[in-house]
XYZ file of C-alpha atoms in Angstrom:
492
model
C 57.129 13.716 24.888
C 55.992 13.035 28.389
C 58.488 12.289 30.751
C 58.920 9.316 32.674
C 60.039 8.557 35.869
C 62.993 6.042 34.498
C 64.987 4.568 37.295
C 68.270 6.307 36.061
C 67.324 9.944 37.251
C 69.580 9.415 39.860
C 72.539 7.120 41.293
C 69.546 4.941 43.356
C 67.711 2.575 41.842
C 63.876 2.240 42.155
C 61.791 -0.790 42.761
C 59.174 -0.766 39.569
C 56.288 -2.341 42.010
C 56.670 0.847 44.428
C 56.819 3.056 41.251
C 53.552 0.752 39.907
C 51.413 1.161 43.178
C 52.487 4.957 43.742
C 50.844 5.439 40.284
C 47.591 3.999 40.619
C 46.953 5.747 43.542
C 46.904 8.705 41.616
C 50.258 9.971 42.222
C 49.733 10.550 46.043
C 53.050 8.228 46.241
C 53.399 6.147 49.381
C 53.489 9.049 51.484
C 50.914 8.554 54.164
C 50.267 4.683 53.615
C 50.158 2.924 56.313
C 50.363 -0.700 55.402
C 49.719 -2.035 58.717
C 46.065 -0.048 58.642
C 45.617 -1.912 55.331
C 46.503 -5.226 56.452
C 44.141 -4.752 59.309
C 41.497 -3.948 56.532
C 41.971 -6.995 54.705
C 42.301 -9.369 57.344
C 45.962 -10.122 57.338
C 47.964 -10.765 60.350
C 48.843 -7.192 62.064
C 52.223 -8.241 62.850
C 54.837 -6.443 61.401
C 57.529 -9.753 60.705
C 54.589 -11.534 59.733
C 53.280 -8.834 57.212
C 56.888 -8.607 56.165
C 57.566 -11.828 54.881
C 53.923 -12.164 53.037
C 54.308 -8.921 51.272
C 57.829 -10.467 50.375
C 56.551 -13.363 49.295
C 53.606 -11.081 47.005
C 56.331 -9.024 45.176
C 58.521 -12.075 44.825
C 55.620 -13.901 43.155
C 54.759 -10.490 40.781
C 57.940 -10.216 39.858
C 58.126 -13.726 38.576
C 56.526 -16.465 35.949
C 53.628 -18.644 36.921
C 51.826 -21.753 34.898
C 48.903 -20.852 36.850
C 46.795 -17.605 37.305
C 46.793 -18.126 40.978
C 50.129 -18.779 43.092
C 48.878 -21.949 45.504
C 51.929 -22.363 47.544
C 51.462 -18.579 48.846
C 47.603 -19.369 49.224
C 48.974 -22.746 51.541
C 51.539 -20.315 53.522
C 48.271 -17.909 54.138
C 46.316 -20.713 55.140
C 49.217 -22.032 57.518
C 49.714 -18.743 59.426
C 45.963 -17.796 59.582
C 45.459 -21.280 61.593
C 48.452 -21.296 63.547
C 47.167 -18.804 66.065
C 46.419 -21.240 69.056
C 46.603 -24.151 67.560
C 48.048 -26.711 69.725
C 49.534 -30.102 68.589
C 47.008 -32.879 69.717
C 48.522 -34.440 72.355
C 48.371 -38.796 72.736
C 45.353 -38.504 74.969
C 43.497 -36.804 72.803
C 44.189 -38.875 69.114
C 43.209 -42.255 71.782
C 39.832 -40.417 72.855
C 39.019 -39.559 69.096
C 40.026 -43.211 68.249
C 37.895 -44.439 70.832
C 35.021 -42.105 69.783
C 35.099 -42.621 65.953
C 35.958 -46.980 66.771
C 32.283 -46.762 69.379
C 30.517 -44.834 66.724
C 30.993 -47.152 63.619
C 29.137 -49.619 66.026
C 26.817 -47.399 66.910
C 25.793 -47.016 63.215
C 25.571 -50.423 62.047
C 21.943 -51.382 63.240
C 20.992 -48.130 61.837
C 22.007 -48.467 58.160
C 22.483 -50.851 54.814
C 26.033 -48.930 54.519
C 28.643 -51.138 56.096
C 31.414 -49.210 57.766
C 34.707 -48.380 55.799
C 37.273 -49.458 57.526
C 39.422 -46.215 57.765
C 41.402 -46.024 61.168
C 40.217 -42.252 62.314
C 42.489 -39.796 63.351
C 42.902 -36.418 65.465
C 43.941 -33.201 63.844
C 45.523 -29.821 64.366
C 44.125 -26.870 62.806
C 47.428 -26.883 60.287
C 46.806 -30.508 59.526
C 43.057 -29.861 58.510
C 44.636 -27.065 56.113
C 47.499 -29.605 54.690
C 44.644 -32.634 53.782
C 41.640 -30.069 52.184
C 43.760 -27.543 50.609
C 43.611 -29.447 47.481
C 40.141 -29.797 47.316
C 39.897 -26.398 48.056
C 42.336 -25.928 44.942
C 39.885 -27.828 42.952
C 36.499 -26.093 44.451
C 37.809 -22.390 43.471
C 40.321 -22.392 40.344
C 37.559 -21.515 38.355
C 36.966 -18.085 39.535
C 40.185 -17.781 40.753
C 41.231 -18.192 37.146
C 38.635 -15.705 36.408
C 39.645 -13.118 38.897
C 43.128 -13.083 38.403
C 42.851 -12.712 34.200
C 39.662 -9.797 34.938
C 41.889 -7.624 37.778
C 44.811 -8.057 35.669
C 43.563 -6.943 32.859
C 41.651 -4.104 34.880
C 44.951 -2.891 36.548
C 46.398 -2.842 33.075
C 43.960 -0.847 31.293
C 44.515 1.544 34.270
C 47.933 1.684 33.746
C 49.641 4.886 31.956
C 51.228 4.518 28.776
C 54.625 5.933 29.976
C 54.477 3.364 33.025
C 53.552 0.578 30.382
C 56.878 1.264 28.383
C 58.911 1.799 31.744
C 57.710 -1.882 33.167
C 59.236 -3.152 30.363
C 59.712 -6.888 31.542
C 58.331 -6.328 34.850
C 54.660 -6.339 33.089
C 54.539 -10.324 34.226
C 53.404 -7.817 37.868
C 50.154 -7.515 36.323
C 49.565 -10.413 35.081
C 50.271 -12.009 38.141
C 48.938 -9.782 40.941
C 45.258 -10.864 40.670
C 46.441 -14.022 41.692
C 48.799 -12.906 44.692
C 45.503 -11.278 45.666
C 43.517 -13.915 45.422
C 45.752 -16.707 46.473
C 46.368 -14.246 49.759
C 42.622 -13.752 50.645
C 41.671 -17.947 49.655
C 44.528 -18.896 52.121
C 43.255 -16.349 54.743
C 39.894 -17.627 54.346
C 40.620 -21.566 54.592
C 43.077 -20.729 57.761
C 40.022 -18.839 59.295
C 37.523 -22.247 58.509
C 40.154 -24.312 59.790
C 39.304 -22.769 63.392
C 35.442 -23.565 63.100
C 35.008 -27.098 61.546
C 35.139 -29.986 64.042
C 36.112 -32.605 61.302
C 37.067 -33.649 58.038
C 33.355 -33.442 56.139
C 31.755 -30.939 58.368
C 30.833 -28.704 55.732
C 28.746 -31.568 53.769
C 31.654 -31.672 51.160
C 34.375 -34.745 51.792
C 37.288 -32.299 51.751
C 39.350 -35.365 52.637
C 39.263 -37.955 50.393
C 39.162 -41.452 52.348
C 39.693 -39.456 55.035
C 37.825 -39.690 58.948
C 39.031 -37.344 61.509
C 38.211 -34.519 64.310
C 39.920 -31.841 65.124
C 39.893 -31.718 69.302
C 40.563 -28.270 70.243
C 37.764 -27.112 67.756
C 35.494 -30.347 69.500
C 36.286 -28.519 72.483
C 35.708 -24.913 71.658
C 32.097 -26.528 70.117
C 30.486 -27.257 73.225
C 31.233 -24.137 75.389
C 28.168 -23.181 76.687
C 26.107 -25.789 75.867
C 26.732 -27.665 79.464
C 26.978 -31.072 77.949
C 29.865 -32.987 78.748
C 32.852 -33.172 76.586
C 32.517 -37.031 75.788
C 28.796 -36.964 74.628
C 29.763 -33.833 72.611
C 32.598 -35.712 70.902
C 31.154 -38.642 70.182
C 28.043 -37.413 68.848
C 30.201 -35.378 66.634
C 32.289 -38.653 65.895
C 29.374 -40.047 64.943
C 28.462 -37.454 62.207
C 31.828 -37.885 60.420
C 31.659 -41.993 60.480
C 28.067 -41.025 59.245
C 29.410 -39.345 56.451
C 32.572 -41.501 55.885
C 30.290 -44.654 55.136
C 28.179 -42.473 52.656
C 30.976 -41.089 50.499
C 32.831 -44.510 50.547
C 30.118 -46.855 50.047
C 28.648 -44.496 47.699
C 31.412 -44.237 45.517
C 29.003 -41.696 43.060
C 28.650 -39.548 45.494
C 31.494 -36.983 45.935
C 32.482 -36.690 42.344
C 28.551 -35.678 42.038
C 28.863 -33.024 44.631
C 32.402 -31.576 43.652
C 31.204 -31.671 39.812
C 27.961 -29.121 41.051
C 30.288 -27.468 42.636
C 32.896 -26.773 40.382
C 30.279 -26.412 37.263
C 28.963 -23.864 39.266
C 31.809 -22.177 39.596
C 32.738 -22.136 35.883
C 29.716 -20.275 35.395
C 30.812 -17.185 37.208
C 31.830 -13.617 35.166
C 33.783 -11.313 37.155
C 31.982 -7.670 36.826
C 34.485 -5.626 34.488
C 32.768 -2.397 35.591
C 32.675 -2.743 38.883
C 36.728 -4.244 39.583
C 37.059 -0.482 37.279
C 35.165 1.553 39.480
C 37.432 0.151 42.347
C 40.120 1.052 40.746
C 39.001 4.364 39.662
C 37.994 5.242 43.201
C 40.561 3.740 45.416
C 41.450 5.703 48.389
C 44.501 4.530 50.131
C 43.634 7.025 53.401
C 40.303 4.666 53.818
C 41.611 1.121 53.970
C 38.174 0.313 55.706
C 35.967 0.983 52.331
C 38.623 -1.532 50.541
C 37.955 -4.066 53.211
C 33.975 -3.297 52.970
C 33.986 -3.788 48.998
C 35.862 -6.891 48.946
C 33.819 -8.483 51.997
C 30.795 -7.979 49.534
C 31.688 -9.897 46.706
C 33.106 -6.633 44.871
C 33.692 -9.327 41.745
C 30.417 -11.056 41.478
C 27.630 -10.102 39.090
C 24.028 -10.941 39.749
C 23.505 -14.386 38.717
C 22.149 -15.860 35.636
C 18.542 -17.992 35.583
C 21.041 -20.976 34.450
C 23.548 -20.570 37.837
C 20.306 -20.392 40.052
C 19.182 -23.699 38.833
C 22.240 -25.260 39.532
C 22.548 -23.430 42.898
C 19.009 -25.015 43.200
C 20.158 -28.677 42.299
C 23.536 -28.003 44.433
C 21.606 -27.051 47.676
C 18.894 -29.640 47.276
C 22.030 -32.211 46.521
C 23.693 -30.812 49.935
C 20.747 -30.789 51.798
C 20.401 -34.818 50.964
C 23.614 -35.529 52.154
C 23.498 -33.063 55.336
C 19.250 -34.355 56.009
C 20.268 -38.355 55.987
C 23.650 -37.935 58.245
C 21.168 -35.861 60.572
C 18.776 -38.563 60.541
C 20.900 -41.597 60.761
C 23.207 -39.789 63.907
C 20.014 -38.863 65.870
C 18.890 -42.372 65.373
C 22.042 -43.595 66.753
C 22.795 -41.433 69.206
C 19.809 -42.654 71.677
C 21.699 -43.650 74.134
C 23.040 -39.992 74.565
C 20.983 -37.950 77.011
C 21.931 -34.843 75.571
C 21.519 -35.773 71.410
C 18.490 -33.441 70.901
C 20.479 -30.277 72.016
C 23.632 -31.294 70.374
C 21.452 -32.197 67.145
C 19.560 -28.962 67.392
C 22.962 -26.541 67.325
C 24.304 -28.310 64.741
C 21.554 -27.591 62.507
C 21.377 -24.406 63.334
C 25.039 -23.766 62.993
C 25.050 -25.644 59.335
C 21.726 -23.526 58.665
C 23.478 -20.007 58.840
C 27.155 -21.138 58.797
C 30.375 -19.135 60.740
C 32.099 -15.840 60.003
C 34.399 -17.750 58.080
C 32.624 -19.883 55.901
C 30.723 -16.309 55.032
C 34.074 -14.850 54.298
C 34.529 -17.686 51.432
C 31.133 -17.533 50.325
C 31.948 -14.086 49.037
C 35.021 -14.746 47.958
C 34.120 -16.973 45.538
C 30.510 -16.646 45.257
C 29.310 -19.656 46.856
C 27.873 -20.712 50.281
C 28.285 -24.316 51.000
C 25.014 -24.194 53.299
C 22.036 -27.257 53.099
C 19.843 -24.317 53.323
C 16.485 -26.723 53.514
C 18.683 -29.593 56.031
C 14.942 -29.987 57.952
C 12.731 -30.970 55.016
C 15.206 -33.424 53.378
C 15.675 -34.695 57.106
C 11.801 -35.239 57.277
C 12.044 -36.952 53.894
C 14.658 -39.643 54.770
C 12.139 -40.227 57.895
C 9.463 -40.575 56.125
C 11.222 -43.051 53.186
C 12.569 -45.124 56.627
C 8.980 -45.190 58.433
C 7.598 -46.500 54.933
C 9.867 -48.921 53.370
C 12.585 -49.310 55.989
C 16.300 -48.785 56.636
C 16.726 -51.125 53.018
C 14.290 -48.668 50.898
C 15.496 -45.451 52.728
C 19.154 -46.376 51.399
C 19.176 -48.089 48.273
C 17.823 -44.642 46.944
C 21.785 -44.189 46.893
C 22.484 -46.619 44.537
C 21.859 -44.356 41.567
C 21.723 -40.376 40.859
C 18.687 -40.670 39.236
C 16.592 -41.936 41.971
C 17.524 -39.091 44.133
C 14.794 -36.629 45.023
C 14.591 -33.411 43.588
C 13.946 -30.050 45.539
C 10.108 -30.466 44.744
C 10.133 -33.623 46.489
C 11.774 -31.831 49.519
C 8.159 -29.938 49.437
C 6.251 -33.278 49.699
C 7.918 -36.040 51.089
C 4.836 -38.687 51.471
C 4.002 -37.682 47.878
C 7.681 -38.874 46.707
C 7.506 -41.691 48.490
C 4.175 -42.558 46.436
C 5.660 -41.937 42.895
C 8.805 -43.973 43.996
C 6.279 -46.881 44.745
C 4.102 -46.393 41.935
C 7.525 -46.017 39.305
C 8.945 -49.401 41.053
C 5.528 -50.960 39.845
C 5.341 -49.904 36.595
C 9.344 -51.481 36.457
C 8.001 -54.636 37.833
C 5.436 -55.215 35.267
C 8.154 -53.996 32.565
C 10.454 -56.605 33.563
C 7.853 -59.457 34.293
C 6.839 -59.104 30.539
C 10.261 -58.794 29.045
C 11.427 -61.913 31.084
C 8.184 -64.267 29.878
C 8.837 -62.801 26.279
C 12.708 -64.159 26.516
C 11.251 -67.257 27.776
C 9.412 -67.821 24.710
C 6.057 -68.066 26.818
C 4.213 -65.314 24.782
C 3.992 -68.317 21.914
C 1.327 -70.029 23.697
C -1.334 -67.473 23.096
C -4.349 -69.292 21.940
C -6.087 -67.897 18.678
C -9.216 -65.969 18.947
C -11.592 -68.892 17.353
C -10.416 -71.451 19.423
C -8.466 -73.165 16.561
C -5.127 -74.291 17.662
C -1.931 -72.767 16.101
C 0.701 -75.058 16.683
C 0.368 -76.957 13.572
C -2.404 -79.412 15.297
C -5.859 -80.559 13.676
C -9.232 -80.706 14.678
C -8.633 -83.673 16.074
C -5.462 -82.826 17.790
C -3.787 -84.877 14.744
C -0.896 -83.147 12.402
C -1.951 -81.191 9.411
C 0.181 -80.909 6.170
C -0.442 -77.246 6.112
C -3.884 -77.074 4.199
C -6.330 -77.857 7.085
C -6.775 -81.361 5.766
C -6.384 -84.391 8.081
C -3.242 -86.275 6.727
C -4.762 -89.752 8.065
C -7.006 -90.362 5.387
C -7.263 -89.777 1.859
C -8.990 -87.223 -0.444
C -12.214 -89.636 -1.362
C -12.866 -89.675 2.585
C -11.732 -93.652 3.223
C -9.348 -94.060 6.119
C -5.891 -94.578 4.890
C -5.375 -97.686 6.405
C -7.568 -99.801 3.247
C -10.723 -100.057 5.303
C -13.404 -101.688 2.229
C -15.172 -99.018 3.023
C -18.604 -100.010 4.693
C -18.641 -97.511 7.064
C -19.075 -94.768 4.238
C -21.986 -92.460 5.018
C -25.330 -93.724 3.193
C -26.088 -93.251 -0.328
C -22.876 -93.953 -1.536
């Protein structure tokens, strides 16, 4: 019988997680491991009290029950401390200049649009406060392959696990079941704190993160138009104007987000963590080369090569984001004439929402997905092109229904959508003409094809009885009133 390293071989007692890790890293022990090099790796905060109290808060987690494969309150605490770095309090001056900003643009809009503003009072935000308002949607975005990762590295790190470690865990195996979701709640909170210092409001990533929510967030305004030598107040309310832009939408259009957050999250169901390759990570983990850990997670490590059905819902997601993304571009730049400087400011933000930040690509591989209206210019050029041919009124009522929306072949040919739109509204029209005279009883007043009438009516316009026969005179031909008769035809 093997032996095993019990935690009575001596008068100290040993902590089973230090025992766990020193094992599947091939019995090299903790000798040599620097942690801070692997928190570098991973993108964790490098200082030590910091590092301390998350790695506290990991083991605490492993070594206890969850409801949920993923811990959320240690992805929130990540998420706090990744955006706390510089991350001032917004001061009065700056909540009355977004106030003022998001209260001009809502006027701004109206001429511009059959969406009538929402009435939300909007607000300034910190960096943390961005993180407290979206962190559920985020919740709701990724627990479907955070589900899936924690269950496939659990059950990875468990099949990797010795037999003699397996019976000396004991009741400490709840570690494994829980530590793909320490893992992944860690790295979602690290990569929501990191977003929180690149969006400049509540729907800036096309998504409503915020439900009934319109805000900026001013130091990330500010940090927005370095470089661009436009001053600060065009740049904000040009931005304000985006987010009232996309407030009215996903308020007025009360469809709308639940459509978006559905594609999203059906989407997301659809993912299969790669068995074989979260095994060859473990098989080939090198604690001396933190840097090849931080390489293989920044990939995607977990996500297999989609299937044919995922890429047409990426497809329908993108063309879906693209919509929302090509009409708030449209409607702002409309709106925003009076601004010298709109073209530039319009131009970097579609460039920006074309390739997306560092972070937003650090939690597109996380979870598979990159929130990006990849084809923003074309669906841009289509709501121009619905608004040149049937007018703020047309352009907007295509809203009204999920159905009407265009597809991403219509992004391709935007005059030729506008065409079948017309031509399907016809064939409606003629639908509902016809079914309205048929409920009006007016499709009883055909005429009969020998020129008989057929509403009971003689030759003579007189009543029949039903046989054809004139009912105002009798069967030897005299008129039933008693005429004697002399006007009977001759001969008789």
């Amino acid at each position: 019988m093997s032996s095993t390293p019990a935690n009575n071989d001596d008068d100290t007692p040993k902590d089973p997680l230090s025992e766990m890790l020193a094992n599947l890293m091939g019995g090299q022990g903790m000798e040599g491991f620097d942690p801070a090099e692997l928190a570098k790796a991973a993108g964790l905060p490098s200082d030590p009290n910091v590092l301390a109290q998350m790695f506290a808060q990991v083991q605490a987690m492993m070594s206890g029950s969850s409801d949920t494969p993923v811990n959320w309150d240690l992805a929130h605490d990540a998420a706090r401390k990744a955006a706390a770095g510089g991350d001032p309090s917004v001061t009065p001056a700056q909540a009355r200049e977004v106030d003022e900003a998001l209260r001009l643009a809502e006027l701004w809009l109206d001429p511009f649009t059959e969406l009538a503003p929402t009435g939300i009072i909007g607000k300034a935000w910190s960096r943390a406060e961005w993180v407290e308002e979206t962190l559920g949607t985020w919740k709701r975005l990724t627990e479907p392959v955070a589900n899936s990762i924690a269950f496939a590295i659990s059950s990875a790190m468990n099949e990797q696990l010795p037999e003699e470690m397996k019976s000396v865990m004991g009741e400490a195996s709840s570690m494994l079941q829980n530590m793909g979701g320490a893992l992944f709640g860690l790295q979602l909170g690290q990569a929501v704190g990191a977003l929180s210092k690149e969006v400049v409001g509540s729907t800036d990533i096309g998504v409503p993160l915020a439900d009934l929510q319109m805000a900026l967030l001013p130091a990330n305004v500010k940090a927005f138009g370095e470089g661009l030598e436009v001053p600060e107040q065009d740049i904000r309310l040009f931005l304000a104007l985006r987010e009232a832009a996309h407030a009215r939408l996903f308020v007025q259009v009360p469809w709308l987000r639940g459509h978006l957050l559905g594609a999203i999250e059906s989407y997301a169901r659809g993912i299969h963590i790669d068995m074989s390759r979260i095994e060859d990570l473990a098989h080939n983990l090198d604690p001396a080369n933190p840097e090849s850990m931080q390489a293989a997670l920044s990939e995607g490590v977990f996500m297999p090569a989609r299937t044919p059905e995922q890429e047409a819902a990426l497809v329908k997601l993108e063309t879906a984001l693209a919509l929302v993304e090509g009409w708030v571009d449209e409607l702002t730049f409309a709106a925003a004439t009076n601004l010298p400087s709109a073209g530039a400011i319009r131009e970097t933000i579609r460039r920006r929402r074309a390739t997306g930040g560092p972070a937003e690509h650090a939690f597109g591989s996380l979870v598979g997905l990159e929130l990006r209206p990849r084809r923003l210019r074309e669906a841009a050029a289509l709501w121009a092109s619905l608004k040149e041919q049937r007018g703020i009124f047309g352009r907007d009522a295509i809203w009204a229904h999920p159905d009407l929306l265009p597809t991403a072949a219509d992004l391709d040919d935007a005059a030729g959508f506008v065409g079948r739109l017309d031509a399907s509204e016809a064939s409606e029209s003629d639908v509902d003409a016809a079914l309205a005279k048929l409920l009006s009883g007016g499709f009883d007043d055909v005429a009969p094809t020998d020129g008989a009438p057929t509403d009971g009516a003689g030759a003579d316009g007189a009543p029949t009885d039903g046989a054809g026969a004139d009912t105002n005179s009798d069967d030897a031909g005299n008129p039933a009133s008693g005429d004697s008769g002399e006007d009977t035809a001759p001969g008789a």
